[in-house]
Amino acid sequence: MRAFFILFTIVLGQSLVFAQTTGPEKGHLIIAGGVLKDKAVFDKFIELAGGSDSHIVVIPTAGGYEVTEEAIERLTQEWINRGASKVSILHTTNPDESNQ
């Protein structure tokens, strides 16, 4: 049992040392599947982003592979109507594009 605990501690320690992260050290990710309509969620999202002057990036994956210009305009306008001033829509199935 003691050998198992020591081995577990070593493996856990290595995974923490070699763990890689991407993105900012501090930040927020809100996952809201489907149709987001709750004003409280919009408000909290904008608050966590730093307020209405912050840049909001919406990633509409629930719509599948095809997101039309009409859908992009509707999403952008919906966020603006909820209080966001800078909104970008990022929809891609290409990892290289999404990682830019």
mmCIF file with all atom_site columns, C-alpha atoms in Angstrom:
data_model
loop_
_atom_site.group_PDB
_atom_site.id
_atom_site.type_symbol
_atom_site.label_atom_id
_atom_site.label_alt_id
_atom_site.label_comp_id
_atom_site.label_asym_id
_atom_site.label_entity_id
_atom_site.label_seq_id
_atom_site.pdbx_PDB_ins_code
_atom_site.Cartn_x
_atom_site.Cartn_y
_atom_site.Cartn_z
_atom_site.occupancy
_atom_site.B_iso_or_equiv
_atom_site.pdbx_formal_charge
_atom_site.auth_seq_id
_atom_site.auth_comp_id
_atom_site.auth_asym_id
_atom_site.auth_atom_id
_atom_site.pdbx_PDB_model_num
ATOM 1   C CA . MET A 1 1   ? 0.000   0.000  0.000   1.00 0.00 ? 1   MET A CA 1
ATOM 2   C CA . ARG A 1 2   ? 2.826   2.378  0.854   1.00 0.00 ? 2   ARG A CA 1
ATOM 3   C CA . ALA A 1 3   ? 4.483   1.686  -2.519  1.00 0.00 ? 3   ALA A CA 1
ATOM 4   C CA . PHE A 1 4   ? 1.208   2.508  -4.273  1.00 0.00 ? 4   PHE A CA 1
ATOM 5   C CA . PHE A 1 5   ? 0.945   5.818  -2.387  1.00 0.00 ? 5   PHE A CA 1
ATOM 6   C CA . ILE A 1 6   ? 4.535   6.759  -3.285  1.00 0.00 ? 6   ILE A CA 1
ATOM 7   C CA . LEU A 1 7   ? 4.005   5.843  -6.943  1.00 0.00 ? 7   LEU A CA 1
ATOM 8   C CA . PHE A 1 8   ? 0.719   7.788  -7.001  1.00 0.00 ? 8   PHE A CA 1
ATOM 9   C CA . THR A 1 9   ? 2.455   10.836 -5.498  1.00 0.00 ? 9   THR A CA 1
ATOM 10  C CA . ILE A 1 10  ? 5.245   10.689 -8.094  1.00 0.00 ? 10  ILE A CA 1
ATOM 11  C CA . VAL A 1 11  ? 2.818   10.352 -11.013 1.00 0.00 ? 11  VAL A CA 1
ATOM 12  C CA . LEU A 1 12  ? 0.632   13.159 -9.685  1.00 0.00 ? 12  LEU A CA 1
ATOM 13  C CA . GLY A 1 13  ? 3.655   15.397 -9.149  1.00 0.00 ? 13  GLY A CA 1
ATOM 14  C CA . GLN A 1 14  ? 4.933   14.790 -12.689 1.00 0.00 ? 14  GLN A CA 1
ATOM 15  C CA . SER A 1 15  ? 1.528   15.519 -14.192 1.00 0.00 ? 15  SER A CA 1
ATOM 16  C CA . LEU A 1 16  ? 1.406   18.835 -12.350 1.00 0.00 ? 16  LEU A CA 1
ATOM 17  C CA . VAL A 1 17  ? 4.936   19.784 -13.396 1.00 0.00 ? 17  VAL A CA 1
ATOM 18  C CA . PHE A 1 18  ? 4.450   18.911 -17.064 1.00 0.00 ? 18  PHE A CA 1
ATOM 19  C CA . ALA A 1 19  ? 0.861   20.127 -17.411 1.00 0.00 ? 19  ALA A CA 1
ATOM 20  C CA . GLN A 1 20  ? 0.414   22.721 -20.136 1.00 0.00 ? 20  GLN A CA 1
ATOM 21  C CA . THR A 1 21  ? -2.302  25.308 -20.365 1.00 0.00 ? 21  THR A CA 1
ATOM 22  C CA . THR A 1 22  ? -3.278  27.707 -23.083 1.00 0.00 ? 22  THR A CA 1
ATOM 23  C CA . GLY A 1 23  ? -4.941  31.043 -22.848 1.00 0.00 ? 23  GLY A CA 1
ATOM 24  C CA . PRO A 1 24  ? -4.687  33.582 -20.087 1.00 0.00 ? 24  PRO A CA 1
ATOM 25  C CA . GLU A 1 25  ? -3.863  32.532 -16.541 1.00 0.00 ? 25  GLU A CA 1
ATOM 26  C CA . LYS A 1 26  ? -7.016  34.229 -15.344 1.00 0.00 ? 26  LYS A CA 1
ATOM 27  C CA . GLY A 1 27  ? -10.208 34.309 -17.293 1.00 0.00 ? 27  GLY A CA 1
ATOM 28  C CA . HIS A 1 28  ? -13.698 32.950 -17.582 1.00 0.00 ? 28  HIS A CA 1
ATOM 29  C CA . LEU A 1 29  ? -15.408 30.530 -19.894 1.00 0.00 ? 29  LEU A CA 1
ATOM 30  C CA . ILE A 1 30  ? -19.175 30.335 -19.883 1.00 0.00 ? 30  ILE A CA 1
ATOM 31  C CA . ILE A 1 31  ? -20.645 27.401 -21.740 1.00 0.00 ? 31  ILE A CA 1
ATOM 32  C CA . ALA A 1 32  ? -24.306 27.975 -22.531 1.00 0.00 ? 32  ALA A CA 1
ATOM 33  C CA . GLY A 1 33  ? -25.598 25.349 -24.916 1.00 0.00 ? 33  GLY A CA 1
ATOM 34  C CA . GLY A 1 34  ? -28.453 25.857 -27.296 1.00 0.00 ? 34  GLY A CA 1
ATOM 35  C CA . VAL A 1 35  ? -30.455 29.044 -27.284 1.00 0.00 ? 35  VAL A CA 1
ATOM 36  C CA . LEU A 1 36  ? -29.171 31.522 -24.700 1.00 0.00 ? 36  LEU A CA 1
ATOM 37  C CA . LYS A 1 37  ? -32.037 33.787 -23.650 1.00 0.00 ? 37  LYS A CA 1
ATOM 38  C CA . ASP A 1 38  ? -31.615 34.339 -19.908 1.00 0.00 ? 38  ASP A CA 1
ATOM 39  C CA . LYS A 1 39  ? -30.784 38.010 -19.261 1.00 0.00 ? 39  LYS A CA 1
ATOM 40  C CA . ALA A 1 40  ? -28.996 37.075 -16.023 1.00 0.00 ? 40  ALA A CA 1
ATOM 41  C CA . VAL A 1 41  ? -26.537 34.900 -17.965 1.00 0.00 ? 41  VAL A CA 1
ATOM 42  C CA . PHE A 1 42  ? -25.860 37.704 -20.473 1.00 0.00 ? 42  PHE A CA 1
ATOM 43  C CA . ASP A 1 43  ? -25.359 40.160 -17.605 1.00 0.00 ? 43  ASP A CA 1
ATOM 44  C CA . LYS A 1 44  ? -22.968 37.856 -15.736 1.00 0.00 ? 44  LYS A CA 1
ATOM 45  C CA . PHE A 1 45  ? -21.038 37.098 -18.910 1.00 0.00 ? 45  PHE A CA 1
ATOM 46  C CA . ILE A 1 46  ? -20.556 40.803 -19.643 1.00 0.00 ? 46  ILE A CA 1
ATOM 47  C CA . GLU A 1 47  ? -19.611 41.468 -16.008 1.00 0.00 ? 47  GLU A CA 1
ATOM 48  C CA . LEU A 1 48  ? -16.989 38.682 -16.000 1.00 0.00 ? 48  LEU A CA 1
ATOM 49  C CA . ALA A 1 49  ? -15.603 39.967 -19.287 1.00 0.00 ? 49  ALA A CA 1
ATOM 50  C CA . GLY A 1 50  ? -14.870 43.287 -17.645 1.00 0.00 ? 50  GLY A CA 1
ATOM 51  C CA . GLY A 1 51  ? -17.989 45.287 -18.419 1.00 0.00 ? 51  GLY A CA 1
ATOM 52  C CA . SER A 1 52  ? -19.830 46.530 -21.451 1.00 0.00 ? 52  SER A CA 1
ATOM 53  C CA . ASP A 1 53  ? -16.682 47.968 -23.092 1.00 0.00 ? 53  ASP A CA 1
ATOM 54  C CA . SER A 1 54  ? -14.931 44.578 -23.118 1.00 0.00 ? 54  SER A CA 1
ATOM 55  C CA . HIS A 1 55  ? -14.546 42.489 -26.239 1.00 0.00 ? 55  HIS A CA 1
ATOM 56  C CA . ILE A 1 56  ? -16.946 39.521 -26.231 1.00 0.00 ? 56  ILE A CA 1
ATOM 57  C CA . VAL A 1 57  ? -16.147 36.533 -28.472 1.00 0.00 ? 57  VAL A CA 1
ATOM 58  C CA . VAL A 1 58  ? -19.072 34.212 -29.194 1.00 0.00 ? 58  VAL A CA 1
ATOM 59  C CA . ILE A 1 59  ? -18.342 30.703 -30.466 1.00 0.00 ? 59  ILE A CA 1
ATOM 60  C CA . PRO A 1 60  ? -21.618 29.322 -31.897 1.00 0.00 ? 60  PRO A CA 1
ATOM 61  C CA . THR A 1 61  ? -20.975 25.600 -32.115 1.00 0.00 ? 61  THR A CA 1
ATOM 62  C CA . ALA A 1 62  ? -24.539 24.508 -31.295 1.00 0.00 ? 62  ALA A CA 1
ATOM 63  C CA . GLY A 1 63  ? -25.595 25.524 -34.813 1.00 0.00 ? 63  GLY A CA 1
ATOM 64  C CA . GLY A 1 64  ? -23.477 22.801 -36.383 1.00 0.00 ? 64  GLY A CA 1
ATOM 65  C CA . TYR A 1 65  ? -21.027 23.327 -39.205 1.00 0.00 ? 65  TYR A CA 1
ATOM 66  C CA . GLU A 1 66  ? -22.930 25.992 -41.100 1.00 0.00 ? 66  GLU A CA 1
ATOM 67  C CA . VAL A 1 67  ? -23.317 29.415 -39.525 1.00 0.00 ? 67  VAL A CA 1
ATOM 68  C CA . THR A 1 68  ? -24.716 31.883 -42.021 1.00 0.00 ? 68  THR A CA 1
ATOM 69  C CA . GLU A 1 69  ? -23.982 35.608 -42.252 1.00 0.00 ? 69  GLU A CA 1
ATOM 70  C CA . GLU A 1 70  ? -27.577 36.146 -41.135 1.00 0.00 ? 70  GLU A CA 1
ATOM 71  C CA . ALA A 1 71  ? -26.964 34.089 -37.988 1.00 0.00 ? 71  ALA A CA 1
ATOM 72  C CA . ILE A 1 72  ? -23.732 35.990 -37.278 1.00 0.00 ? 72  ILE A CA 1
ATOM 73  C CA . GLU A 1 73  ? -25.547 39.314 -37.597 1.00 0.00 ? 73  GLU A CA 1
ATOM 74  C CA . ARG A 1 74  ? -28.373 38.093 -35.348 1.00 0.00 ? 74  ARG A CA 1
ATOM 75  C CA . LEU A 1 75  ? -25.937 36.876 -32.669 1.00 0.00 ? 75  LEU A CA 1
ATOM 76  C CA . THR A 1 76  ? -23.927 40.091 -32.809 1.00 0.00 ? 76  THR A CA 1
ATOM 77  C CA . GLN A 1 77  ? -27.047 42.232 -32.518 1.00 0.00 ? 77  GLN A CA 1
ATOM 78  C CA . GLU A 1 78  ? -28.391 40.118 -29.657 1.00 0.00 ? 78  GLU A CA 1
ATOM 79  C CA . TRP A 1 79  ? -25.228 40.714 -27.611 1.00 0.00 ? 79  TRP A CA 1
ATOM 80  C CA . ILE A 1 80  ? -25.234 44.420 -28.439 1.00 0.00 ? 80  ILE A CA 1
ATOM 81  C CA . ASN A 1 81  ? -28.884 44.652 -27.385 1.00 0.00 ? 81  ASN A CA 1
ATOM 82  C CA . ARG A 1 82  ? -27.913 42.980 -24.076 1.00 0.00 ? 82  ARG A CA 1
ATOM 83  C CA . GLY A 1 83  ? -25.212 45.577 -23.334 1.00 0.00 ? 83  GLY A CA 1
ATOM 84  C CA . ALA A 1 84  ? -22.009 44.448 -25.070 1.00 0.00 ? 84  ALA A CA 1
ATOM 85  C CA . SER A 1 85  ? -20.307 47.019 -27.272 1.00 0.00 ? 85  SER A CA 1
ATOM 86  C CA . LYS A 1 86  ? -17.584 44.927 -28.981 1.00 0.00 ? 86  LYS A CA 1
ATOM 87  C CA . VAL A 1 87  ? -18.698 41.516 -30.243 1.00 0.00 ? 87  VAL A CA 1
ATOM 88  C CA . SER A 1 88  ? -16.907 39.027 -32.489 1.00 0.00 ? 88  SER A CA 1
ATOM 89  C CA . ILE A 1 89  ? -18.285 35.736 -33.728 1.00 0.00 ? 89  ILE A CA 1
ATOM 90  C CA . LEU A 1 90  ? -15.784 32.894 -34.129 1.00 0.00 ? 90  LEU A CA 1
ATOM 91  C CA . HIS A 1 91  ? -17.100 29.852 -35.932 1.00 0.00 ? 91  HIS A CA 1
ATOM 92  C CA . THR A 1 92  ? -14.657 27.425 -37.455 1.00 0.00 ? 92  THR A CA 1
ATOM 93  C CA . THR A 1 93  ? -13.943 23.736 -37.646 1.00 0.00 ? 93  THR A CA 1
ATOM 94  C CA . ASN A 1 94  ? -10.275 24.455 -38.411 1.00 0.00 ? 94  ASN A CA 1
ATOM 95  C CA . PRO A 1 95  ? -8.080  24.198 -35.269 1.00 0.00 ? 95  PRO A CA 1
ATOM 96  C CA . ASP A 1 96  ? -5.367  26.400 -36.816 1.00 0.00 ? 96  ASP A CA 1
ATOM 97  C CA . GLU A 1 97  ? -7.883  29.210 -37.350 1.00 0.00 ? 97  GLU A CA 1
ATOM 98  C CA . SER A 1 98  ? -9.413  28.879 -33.888 1.00 0.00 ? 98  SER A CA 1
ATOM 99  C CA . ASN A 1 99  ? -6.011  29.027 -32.202 1.00 0.00 ? 99  ASN A CA 1
ATOM 100 C CA . GLN A 1 100 ? -5.076  32.417 -33.679 1.00 0.00 ? 100 GLN A CA 1
#
